[in-house]
Amino acid sequence: MTSPRIEDAISKRIDGFAERIRLLKEAGLYYYNQPITEMMDESKVLVRGRVMQMFASYSYLGLIGHPRINEAAKAAIDRYGTGTHGVRTLAGTLDIHNELEETIANFKGAETAITYTSGYATNLTVVSTLLGRHDYVFSDRLNHASIVDGCMMSGAKFVRFKHNDLNDLERVLEEAPASSAKLIIADSVFSMDGDIIDLPRIVELARKHHAWLMIDEAHSIGVLGKTGRGIEEHFGMEGVIDIKMGTLSKTIPSVGGYIAGNHDMINYLRHASRAYIFSAALPPAQAAAANEAFKVILDEPWRIEKLTANGKQFISGLQSRGFDTMLTETAIVPVLCGEDDLAYALTRNVQERDIFVLPVVSPAVEQGKARLRATVTAAHKTEDIERAMDIIAEEGKRLGILK
Ligand SMILES: *Cc1c(COP(=O)(O)O)cnc(C)c1O
């Protein structure tokens, strides 16, 4: 029997939430889980029966629906069926899994790579497998939730440093015992603010303090660097990251996560990380789609150029219209609104004009920093971006967000 006290606490939490959602729905401001019923082309989706320009996608290179990638997935279904035979270590490993891991290792300039069934599971299992309770982990305050959860699960001393403030990182590194094992973790591009971690400085600190360095490249694979290989290419610092993490669910239009790194570490993860040993292998169609996507990125470099140009156009255009876009340098562009209600209202107004963009409110971001979190991709046309910015600015004025 559950104790009545616990039951009360839980039902209070649930009721409080239900009330908050009810109020938002009543005001027509509830934008959670809106189903997309069809993809019209790489930058347009059908939502509530209306064709909308997509400005909330993580598919940075516009690869969802790419004919070569779709074909690869279909061929994998014909060859292997839709499922695997269980976990990788028993009967689940297919040759397409090994091929994918080789493709990733080549793309990332690493000795080898391991894949998991999601980016979330990757961070959770890898951090908690590599670290134990006598170790120290140093994590940027704005790191993704999956990193935070992995750090907590590891039982290591969990130290957070101020966002992209490497003087603060240095301070906390100096406070840790010199003899302890240390891991520094950061996102390459931060998913809410769009800014880039200061890789040169973080590498310098990692070396000075004999710490391992792990970087989560969810938003930099296919985005940063001339050939899209990510943050090391962006800074011209190939080979400086010990644990290169990424997801297969954003620029790569599939699902899954990976770690690229040296043989011994990856081999250890294959034998010791629980999400690998106790969870089924990636479905063959998804592994094949991911494998093909890495090749398409290298074969179609115009996509990266277009993405970079679109990002610049979007950031400078919003700024010149008077918006605060914080410190973004990438395709993730925060459009600062202020209070949560303003972000909800701006979302409603621009969606009514068929621009699909979503709000981010507290507690996901600080109170008073609610925003639209808009993204551009390589699939947007210059004139579509201009039009979207005009609409966002007109509605921003109407709501008093812009003067
Ligand atoms: C999306 C994301 C993840 C999780 O990846 P999934 O494949 O969606 O589970 C991890 N880290 C960062 C920074 C992300 O943005």
Tab-separated table of C-alpha atoms and ligand atoms in Angstrom, residues 58 117-123 143-147 187-191 216-219 245-250 254-257, ligand 1:
chain	number	residue	atom	x	y	z
A	58	TYR	CA	16.807	20.675	-35.998
A	117	THR	CA	19.680	4.190	-29.664
A	118	SER	CA	19.428	7.849	-28.657
A	119	GLY	CA	21.580	10.820	-27.832
A	120	TYR	CA	19.948	10.969	-24.426
A	121	ALA	CA	20.849	7.354	-23.665
A	122	THR	CA	24.386	7.981	-24.943
A	123	ASN	CA	25.133	10.792	-22.513
A	143	ASN	CA	24.589	21.748	-20.807
A	144	HIS	CA	21.829	19.520	-22.128
A	145	ALA	CA	19.637	17.650	-19.626
A	146	SER	CA	21.027	14.284	-20.744
A	147	ILE	CA	24.504	15.372	-19.621
A	187	ASP	CA	27.875	21.288	-25.523
A	188	SER	CA	29.620	22.497	-28.677
A	189	VAL	CA	26.693	24.725	-29.611
A	190	PHE	CA	24.202	25.471	-26.827
A	191	SER	CA	20.703	24.390	-27.718
A	216	ASP	CA	28.387	17.049	-27.157
A	217	GLU	CA	28.070	17.885	-30.853
A	218	ALA	CA	24.285	17.517	-31.213
A	219	HIS	CA	24.115	20.970	-32.817
A	245	MET	CA	29.613	12.722	-28.614
A	246	GLY	CA	26.864	13.385	-31.125
A	247	THR	CA	23.317	12.516	-32.007
A	248	LEU	CA	21.877	10.955	-35.159
A	249	SER	CA	18.541	12.723	-34.716
A	250	LYS	CA	19.176	16.302	-35.775
A	254	SER	CA	17.508	9.336	-38.121
A	255	VAL	CA	17.661	8.475	-34.443
A	256	GLY	CA	20.491	7.368	-32.170
A	257	GLY	CA	23.644	8.687	-30.564
B	1	LIG	C1	19.000	16.683	-28.613
B	1	LIG	C2	20.182	16.648	-27.766
B	1	LIG	C3	20.594	15.462	-27.135
B	1	LIG	C4	19.757	14.212	-27.145
B	1	LIG	O1	19.744	13.606	-28.376
B	1	LIG	P1	18.545	12.638	-28.795
B	1	LIG	O2	19.143	11.867	-29.896
B	1	LIG	O3	17.402	13.491	-29.207
B	1	LIG	O4	18.213	11.790	-27.622
B	1	LIG	C5	21.781	15.476	-26.441
B	1	LIG	N1	22.508	16.603	-26.330
B	1	LIG	C6	22.126	17.769	-26.897
B	1	LIG	C7	22.970	18.982	-26.738
B	1	LIG	C8	20.946	17.829	-27.615
B	1	LIG	O5	20.542	18.989	-28.147
